[in-house]
CSV table of C-alpha atoms in Angstrom, one decimal:
chain,number,residue,atom,x,y,z
A,1,MET,CA,34.3,-23.5,-16.5
A,2,GLU,CA,35.2,-19.8,-16.1
A,3,ASN,CA,33.3,-17.9,-13.4
A,4,LYS,CA,32.1,-14.5,-14.5
A,5,PRO,CA,32.7,-12.0,-11.7
A,6,LEU,CA,29.5,-10.7,-10.2
A,7,GLU,CA,28.5,-7.3,-11.5
A,8,ASN,CA,27.0,-4.5,-9.4
A,9,LEU,CA,23.2,-4.4,-9.4
A,10,GLU,CA,21.9,-0.9,-10.2
A,11,ILE,CA,18.2,-0.1,-10.7
A,12,GLU,CA,17.1,3.4,-11.3
A,13,GLY,CA,14.2,4.4,-9.1
A,14,LYS,CA,11.1,5.7,-10.9
A,15,SER,CA,7.8,7.0,-9.9
A,16,SER,CA,5.2,6.6,-12.7
A,17,THR,CA,2.3,4.2,-12.8
A,18,PHE,CA,4.3,2.1,-10.3
A,19,PHE,CA,6.9,3.2,-7.7
A,20,ILE,CA,10.2,1.5,-8.3
A,21,PRO,CA,12.9,2.0,-5.5
A,22,THR,CA,16.4,2.9,-6.4
A,23,VAL,CA,18.7,-0.1,-5.9
A,24,SER,CA,22.5,0.0,-5.7
A,25,PHE,CA,24.3,-3.2,-4.7
A,26,ASN,CA,28.1,-3.1,-4.9
A,27,ALA,CA,29.8,-6.4,-5.7
A,28,GLN,CA,33.2,-5.3,-4.4
A,29,THR,CA,32.3,-3.7,-1.1
A,30,GLY,CA,29.1,-5.5,-0.3
A,31,TYR,CA,27.5,-2.1,0.3
A,32,CYS,CA,23.8,-2.4,-0.7
A,33,LYS,CA,21.1,0.2,-0.7
A,34,ILE,CA,17.4,0.2,-1.5
A,35,GLU,CA,15.8,3.6,-1.3
A,36,GLY,CA,12.6,5.3,-2.2
A,37,GLU,CA,9.2,3.8,-2.7
A,38,SER,CA,8.1,0.3,-3.5
A,39,TYR,CA,4.9,-0.5,-5.2
A,40,LEU,CA,5.5,-2.7,-8.2
A,41,GLU,CA,3.9,-4.3,-11.2
A,42,ASN,CA,5.6,-7.6,-10.5
A,43,THR,CA,6.7,-7.6,-6.9
A,44,TRP,CA,8.0,-11.2,-6.6
A,45,GLU,CA,10.1,-10.9,-9.8
A,46,PHE,CA,11.7,-7.6,-8.5
A,47,TYR,CA,12.6,-8.9,-5.0
A,48,ASP,CA,13.7,-12.3,-6.3
A,49,LYS,CA,16.2,-10.4,-8.4
A,50,LEU,CA,17.6,-8.7,-5.4
A,51,THR,CA,17.7,-11.9,-3.3
A,52,ASN,CA,19.4,-13.8,-6.1
A,53,TRP,CA,22.1,-11.2,-6.4
A,54,LEU,CA,22.7,-11.4,-2.7
A,55,LYS,CA,22.9,-15.2,-2.9
A,56,ALA,CA,25.5,-14.9,-5.7
A,57,TYR,CA,27.5,-12.3,-3.7
A,58,ALA,CA,27.3,-14.5,-0.6
A,59,GLU,CA,29.3,-17.2,-2.4
A,60,GLU,CA,32.5,-15.3,-1.6
A,61,LYS,CA,31.6,-15.0,2.1
A,62,LYS,CA,32.4,-11.3,2.2
A,63,THR,CA,30.9,-8.5,4.4
A,64,VAL,CA,27.4,-7.2,3.7
A,65,THR,CA,26.2,-3.7,4.7
A,66,PHE,CA,22.6,-3.4,3.8
A,67,ASN,CA,20.8,-0.1,4.0
A,68,PHE,CA,17.0,0.3,3.7
A,69,LYS,CA,15.7,3.8,3.2
A,70,LEU,CA,12.2,3.2,2.1
A,71,THR,CA,9.5,5.9,2.6
A,72,TYR,CA,6.7,3.8,1.3
A,73,PHE,CA,6.2,0.1,0.5
A,74,ASN,CA,2.9,-1.8,0.0
A,75,THR,CA,2.2,-5.0,1.8
A,76,SER,CA,3.3,-7.2,-1.2
A,77,SER,CA,6.7,-5.4,-1.1
A,78,SER,CA,6.9,-6.0,2.6
A,79,LYS,CA,6.9,-9.7,1.9
A,80,GLY,CA,9.8,-9.2,-0.5
A,81,ILE,CA,11.7,-7.2,2.0
A,82,LEU,CA,11.2,-9.9,4.6
A,83,ASP,CA,12.7,-12.5,2.1
A,84,ILE,CA,15.9,-10.3,1.9
A,85,LEU,CA,16.1,-10.2,5.7
A,86,PHE,CA,15.6,-13.9,6.0
A,87,PHE,CA,18.5,-14.5,3.7
A,88,LEU,CA,20.7,-12.0,5.5
A,89,LYS,CA,19.9,-13.7,8.8
A,90,GLU,CA,20.9,-17.0,7.4
A,91,TYR,CA,24.1,-15.6,6.0
A,92,GLU,CA,24.9,-14.0,9.3
A,93,ALA,CA,24.2,-17.3,11.2
A,94,GLU,CA,26.8,-19.0,8.9
A,95,GLY,CA,29.4,-16.7,10.5
A,96,ASN,CA,29.5,-13.9,7.9
A,97,PRO,CA,29.6,-10.2,8.9
A,98,VAL,CA,26.3,-8.5,8.2
A,99,THR,CA,25.2,-5.0,9.2
A,100,VAL,CA,21.7,-3.8,8.4
A,101,ASN,CA,20.6,-0.2,8.8
A,102,TRP,CA,17.0,0.9,8.5
A,103,TYR,CA,16.5,4.6,8.0
A,104,TYR,CA,13.0,6.1,8.6
A,105,PRO,CA,11.6,9.6,8.6
A,106,GLU,CA,11.6,10.7,12.2
A,107,ASP,CA,7.9,11.6,12.2
A,108,ASP,CA,6.8,8.3,10.7
A,109,GLU,CA,5.8,5.9,13.5
A,110,ASP,CA,4.2,3.5,11.1
A,111,ASN,CA,7.5,3.1,9.2
A,112,LEU,CA,9.3,2.5,12.5
A,113,ALA,CA,6.7,-0.1,13.6
A,114,GLU,CA,7.2,-1.9,10.3
A,115,ALA,CA,10.9,-2.1,10.9
A,116,GLU,CA,10.4,-3.4,14.4
A,117,ASP,CA,8.1,-6.1,13.0
A,118,PHE,CA,10.8,-7.0,10.4
A,119,ILE,CA,13.2,-7.5,13.3
A,120,ALA,CA,10.8,-9.7,15.2
A,121,ASP,CA,10.1,-11.8,12.1
A,122,SER,CA,13.6,-12.2,10.9
A,123,GLU,CA,15.4,-12.2,14.3
A,124,LEU,CA,18.0,-10.1,12.5
A,125,GLU,CA,19.4,-7.1,14.3
A,126,MET,CA,18.9,-3.8,12.5
A,127,ASN,CA,20.0,-0.4,13.4
A,128,LEU,CA,17.0,1.9,13.4
A,129,ILE,CA,18.1,5.3,12.3
A,130,PRO,CA,15.7,8.3,12.2
A,131,TYR,CA,16.4,11.1,9.8
B,1,MET,CA,-45.6,9.2,-18.0
B,2,ASN,CA,-43.9,8.1,-21.2
B,3,LEU,CA,-40.9,6.0,-20.4
B,4,ASP,CA,-39.4,6.8,-23.8
B,5,GLU,CA,-39.7,10.5,-23.2
B,6,PRO,CA,-36.9,11.7,-25.6
B,7,ASN,CA,-35.8,14.5,-23.3
B,8,SER,CA,-35.1,12.1,-20.5
B,9,ASN,CA,-31.5,12.1,-21.5
B,10,PHE,CA,-31.3,15.6,-20.3
B,11,ALA,CA,-32.6,15.0,-16.8
B,12,PHE,CA,-29.4,16.2,-15.5
B,13,LEU,CA,-30.0,19.6,-17.1
B,14,SER,CA,-33.6,19.8,-16.1
B,15,VAL,CA,-33.3,20.2,-12.4
B,16,ASN,CA,-36.4,22.1,-11.9
B,17,ASN,CA,-38.4,19.8,-14.0
B,18,THR,CA,-37.2,16.4,-12.9
B,19,GLN,CA,-40.7,15.0,-12.5
B,20,ASN,CA,-41.3,15.3,-16.2
B,21,HIS,CA,-37.9,14.2,-17.2
B,22,THR,CA,-37.0,11.4,-15.0
B,23,MET,CA,-34.7,9.1,-16.8
B,24,ASP,CA,-36.3,5.7,-16.5
B,25,THR,CA,-34.5,3.9,-19.1
B,26,GLY,CA,-30.9,5.1,-18.7
B,27,PHE,CA,-28.3,6.3,-16.4
B,28,ASN,CA,-29.3,9.2,-14.2
B,29,LEU,CA,-26.2,11.4,-14.0
B,30,PHE,CA,-28.0,13.9,-11.8
B,31,ASP,CA,-28.5,11.3,-9.1
B,32,TYR,CA,-24.9,10.4,-9.3
B,33,TYR,CA,-23.8,14.0,-9.4
B,34,HIS,CA,-26.1,14.8,-6.5
B,35,LEU,CA,-24.7,12.1,-4.3
B,36,THR,CA,-21.1,13.1,-4.9
B,37,ARG,CA,-21.5,16.8,-4.9
B,38,GLN,CA,-21.7,17.0,-1.1
B,39,ARG,CA,-19.1,19.1,0.5
B,40,GLU,CA,-17.5,16.2,2.3
B,41,VAL,CA,-16.6,14.3,-0.9
B,42,MET,CA,-12.9,14.8,-1.7
B,43,ILE,CA,-12.6,12.0,-4.2
B,44,ALA,CA,-15.2,9.8,-5.8
B,45,TYR,CA,-14.6,7.1,-8.4
B,46,LYS,CA,-16.7,4.3,-9.6
B,47,GLY,CA,-15.6,2.2,-12.6
B,48,PRO,CA,-12.8,-0.1,-13.7
B,49,ILE,CA,-9.9,0.0,-11.3
B,50,THR,CA,-6.7,-0.1,-13.3
B,51,ASP,CA,-3.0,0.5,-12.4
B,52,VAL,CA,-3.2,3.9,-14.1
B,53,ILE,CA,-6.3,5.0,-12.3
B,54,MET,CA,-4.8,3.9,-9.0
B,55,SER,CA,-1.7,5.8,-9.7
B,56,GLU,CA,-3.6,9.0,-10.6
B,57,ILE,CA,-5.8,8.9,-7.5
B,58,SER,CA,-2.9,8.1,-5.3
B,59,ARG,CA,-1.0,11.2,-6.7
B,60,ASP,CA,-4.1,13.3,-6.1
B,61,ILE,CA,-4.2,12.1,-2.5
B,62,ARG,CA,-0.6,13.2,-2.1
B,63,THR,CA,-1.3,16.6,-3.5
B,64,LYS,CA,-4.3,17.2,-1.4
B,65,PHE,CA,-2.6,16.2,1.8
B,66,ALA,CA,0.8,17.9,1.1
B,67,ASN,CA,0.3,20.1,4.2
B,68,VAL,CA,-0.5,17.2,6.5
B,69,PRO,CA,2.0,14.5,5.4
B,70,LYS,CA,1.4,12.3,8.4
B,71,ILE,CA,-2.3,11.8,7.5
B,72,GLY,CA,-1.5,11.9,3.8
B,73,ARG,CA,0.9,8.9,4.2
B,74,LYS,CA,-1.8,6.9,6.1
B,75,ILE,CA,-4.5,7.6,3.6
B,76,PHE,CA,-2.2,6.9,0.6
B,77,SER,CA,-1.2,3.6,2.1
B,78,ILE,CA,-4.7,2.6,3.0
B,79,PHE,CA,-5.9,3.6,-0.5
B,80,ILE,CA,-3.4,1.5,-2.3
B,81,GLU,CA,-4.3,-1.7,-0.3
B,82,LEU,CA,-8.1,-1.2,-0.7
B,83,ALA,CA,-7.8,-0.3,-4.4
B,84,GLN,CA,-5.6,-3.3,-4.9
B,85,ASN,CA,-8.2,-5.5,-3.4
B,86,ILE,CA,-10.6,-4.3,-6.1
B,87,LEU,CA,-8.0,-4.6,-8.8
B,88,TYR,CA,-7.3,-8.3,-7.8
B,89,TYR,CA,-10.5,-9.6,-6.4
B,90,SER,CA,-13.6,-7.8,-7.5
B,91,ALA,CA,-16.2,-10.2,-8.9
B,92,GLU,CA,-17.3,-7.6,-11.4
B,93,GLU,CA,-15.4,-7.4,-14.7
B,94,VAL,CA,-15.6,-5.3,-17.8
B,95,ARG,CA,-13.9,-6.1,-21.1
B,96,PHE,CA,-12.5,-3.7,-23.6
B,97,GLY,CA,-11.1,-5.8,-26.4
B,98,ASP,CA,-8.4,-7.9,-24.9
B,99,TYR,CA,-8.4,-6.1,-21.6
B,100,VAL,CA,-10.3,-7.3,-18.6
B,101,ASP,CA,-10.6,-4.8,-15.8
B,102,ARG,CA,-12.2,-5.3,-12.4
B,103,VAL,CA,-14.8,-2.8,-11.2
B,104,GLY,CA,-15.3,-1.1,-7.9
B,105,GLY,CA,-16.0,2.2,-6.2
B,106,ILE,CA,-13.8,4.3,-4.0
B,107,ILE,CA,-14.7,7.4,-2.1
B,108,LEU,CA,-12.8,9.7,0.2
B,109,LEU,CA,-14.8,12.0,2.6
B,110,GLU,CA,-13.8,14.7,5.0
B,111,TYR,CA,-15.6,15.4,8.2
B,112,SER,CA,-14.8,17.8,11.1
B,113,ASP,CA,-12.6,15.4,13.0
B,114,HIS,CA,-11.8,12.6,10.6
B,115,TYR,CA,-11.5,11.4,7.0
B,116,ALA,CA,-13.3,8.3,5.8
B,117,LEU,CA,-12.1,6.1,3.0
B,118,ALA,CA,-14.7,3.7,1.6
B,119,CYS,CA,-14.5,1.1,-1.1
B,120,GLY,CA,-17.0,-1.3,-2.5
B,121,ASN,CA,-17.2,-4.0,-5.1
B,122,LEU,CA,-19.1,-7.2,-6.0
B,123,VAL,CA,-18.1,-10.4,-4.2
B,124,GLU,CA,-19.2,-13.9,-4.9
B,125,ASN,CA,-21.7,-15.0,-2.2
B,126,ALA,CA,-19.5,-18.1,-1.6
B,127,ASN,CA,-16.6,-15.8,-0.5
B,128,VAL,CA,-18.6,-13.4,1.6
B,129,GLN,CA,-18.5,-15.3,4.9
B,130,ASP,CA,-14.7,-15.7,4.9
B,131,LEU,CA,-14.3,-12.0,4.2
B,132,VAL,CA,-16.8,-11.0,6.9
B,133,ASP,CA,-15.1,-13.4,9.4
B,134,ASN,CA,-11.7,-12.0,8.6
B,135,CYS,CA,-13.0,-8.4,9.2
B,136,HIS,CA,-14.6,-9.4,12.5
B,137,LYS,CA,-11.4,-11.0,13.6
B,138,ILE,CA,-9.4,-7.9,12.7
B,139,ASN,CA,-11.8,-5.7,14.6
B,140,SER,CA,-11.5,-7.9,17.7
B,141,LEU,CA,-7.8,-7.3,18.0
B,142,ASP,CA,-5.9,-4.5,19.6
B,143,LYS,CA,-3.0,-2.8,17.8
B,144,ASP,CA,-0.3,-5.1,19.2
B,145,SER,CA,-2.3,-8.2,18.4
B,146,LEU,CA,-3.0,-6.9,14.9
B,147,ARG,CA,0.7,-6.5,14.3
B,148,GLU,CA,1.3,-10.0,15.4
B,149,TYR,CA,-1.6,-11.3,13.2
B,150,LYS,CA,-0.1,-9.4,10.2
B,151,ARG,CA,3.3,-11.0,10.8
B,152,GLU,CA,1.7,-14.5,11.2
B,153,GLN,CA,-0.1,-14.1,7.9
B,154,ARG,CA,2.8,-12.5,6.0
B,155,ILE,CA,5.1,-15.4,6.9
B,156,LYS,CA,2.7,-18.0,5.4
B,157,PRO,CA,3.4,-19.0,1.8
B,158,SER,CA,1.0,-17.2,-0.5
B,159,SER,CA,-2.0,-19.1,-1.5
B,160,GLU,CA,-2.6,-19.7,-5.2
B,161,LYS,CA,-5.5,-17.3,-5.3
B,162,SER,CA,-3.6,-14.5,-3.6
B,163,LYS,CA,-1.8,-12.1,-5.8
B,164,GLY,CA,-0.5,-10.0,-2.9
B,165,ALA,CA,0.8,-10.7,0.6
B,166,GLY,CA,-2.8,-11.4,1.8
B,167,ILE,CA,-2.4,-8.9,4.6
B,168,GLY,CA,-3.9,-5.8,3.1
B,169,LEU,CA,-7.0,-5.5,5.4
B,170,ILE,CA,-4.9,-6.1,8.5
B,171,HIS,CA,-2.5,-3.4,7.3
B,172,VAL,CA,-5.5,-1.0,6.7
B,173,ALA,CA,-6.8,-1.5,10.3
B,174,ILE,CA,-3.3,-1.0,11.8
B,175,THR,CA,-2.6,2.1,9.7
B,176,ALA,CA,-6.1,3.7,10.2
B,177,GLU,CA,-6.0,2.9,13.9
B,178,SER,CA,-9.8,2.3,13.7
B,179,PRO,CA,-12.1,-0.7,12.9
B,180,LEU,CA,-13.2,-1.9,9.5
B,181,GLU,CA,-16.8,-0.9,9.1
B,182,ILE,CA,-18.4,-3.4,6.7
B,183,ASN,CA,-21.7,-3.7,4.9
B,184,VAL,CA,-22.9,-6.6,2.8
B,185,GLN,CA,-25.9,-6.4,0.5
B,186,GLU,CA,-26.9,-9.6,-1.2
B,187,LEU,CA,-27.9,-8.8,-4.8
B,188,ASN,CA,-28.9,-12.2,-6.2
B,189,GLU,CA,-28.0,-15.8,-5.7
B,190,GLN,CA,-24.5,-15.3,-7.0
B,191,PHE,CA,-23.3,-11.9,-5.9
B,192,SER,CA,-23.2,-9.5,-3.0
B,193,PHE,CA,-22.1,-5.9,-2.8
B,194,PHE,CA,-19.4,-5.6,-0.2
B,195,SER,CA,-18.4,-2.3,1.2
B,196,LEU,CA,-15.8,-1.3,3.7
B,197,THR,CA,-15.2,2.0,5.4
B,198,VAL,CA,-12.3,3.1,7.6
B,199,LYS,CA,-12.0,6.3,9.5
B,200,ILE,CA,-8.7,8.2,9.8
B,201,TYR,CA,-8.8,10.7,12.7
B,202,LYS,CA,-7.3,14.1,12.2
């Protein structure tokens, strides 16, 4: 059976009735970015799609650089984000190179506190970067 | 007084004459208007909570707080969680053809040193105690313990009944940095009206 190469995952962010973050996952470089606001009609479906892409990418045991730059996410989305972090932690524990950057607005302490709680939950190191 | 007084529909327009035109058989828009016309009221909504309504009110909050983004972010985030609770869990439903919407009320007030966001909806009496207990538990915890409680609950697999992460109220208390003020009024043997108010200090 022929293996189809993994394609990049691109989702255009949109703010209408719901807030869809911009997603850009690169299948060659492992550079992944999720940016904007996350409040979705079907949260589980959306985040499962991201986690499934990462699982497919992880088959090749390549480097992952994951960048979060979310200015708003509701509590349901936070559960989806945590699932991504759990997977990255597992991938890292298997000996694969993983870097995670969490960007937050410098005046937004709540956003920083969320990131700290994600670190505590996932036990995954993240670089906390104010902007 | 004639209960079928035809002019009663115009009670709202007959302010000086309300005694003669009290609306006994229908909706008194004047009472509603009077309650919500107070200076403190920034936003008042009662009715079916839909995704579209939520989106519009949330945008309105952003616009109103454009000059104080820090407070705006908090109120926006609290609003979404509280409105979503109504959207998912209110025991009152209205049907329009194939659509079923859940009903509740949301009000945003401004006072000299704080804002207050209040929401209310019907709850089945059988569910009231759990809800009240959860609020009391949340109010008994300091900020660090609340963060821990939120993490504990978030990590649990979602229950079948839950459509979200099940941590909305904990998130509201953390974000508001003030307790959940709750009020329960039993309406009949099946339903109670549950209301919750949080203050967000300026």
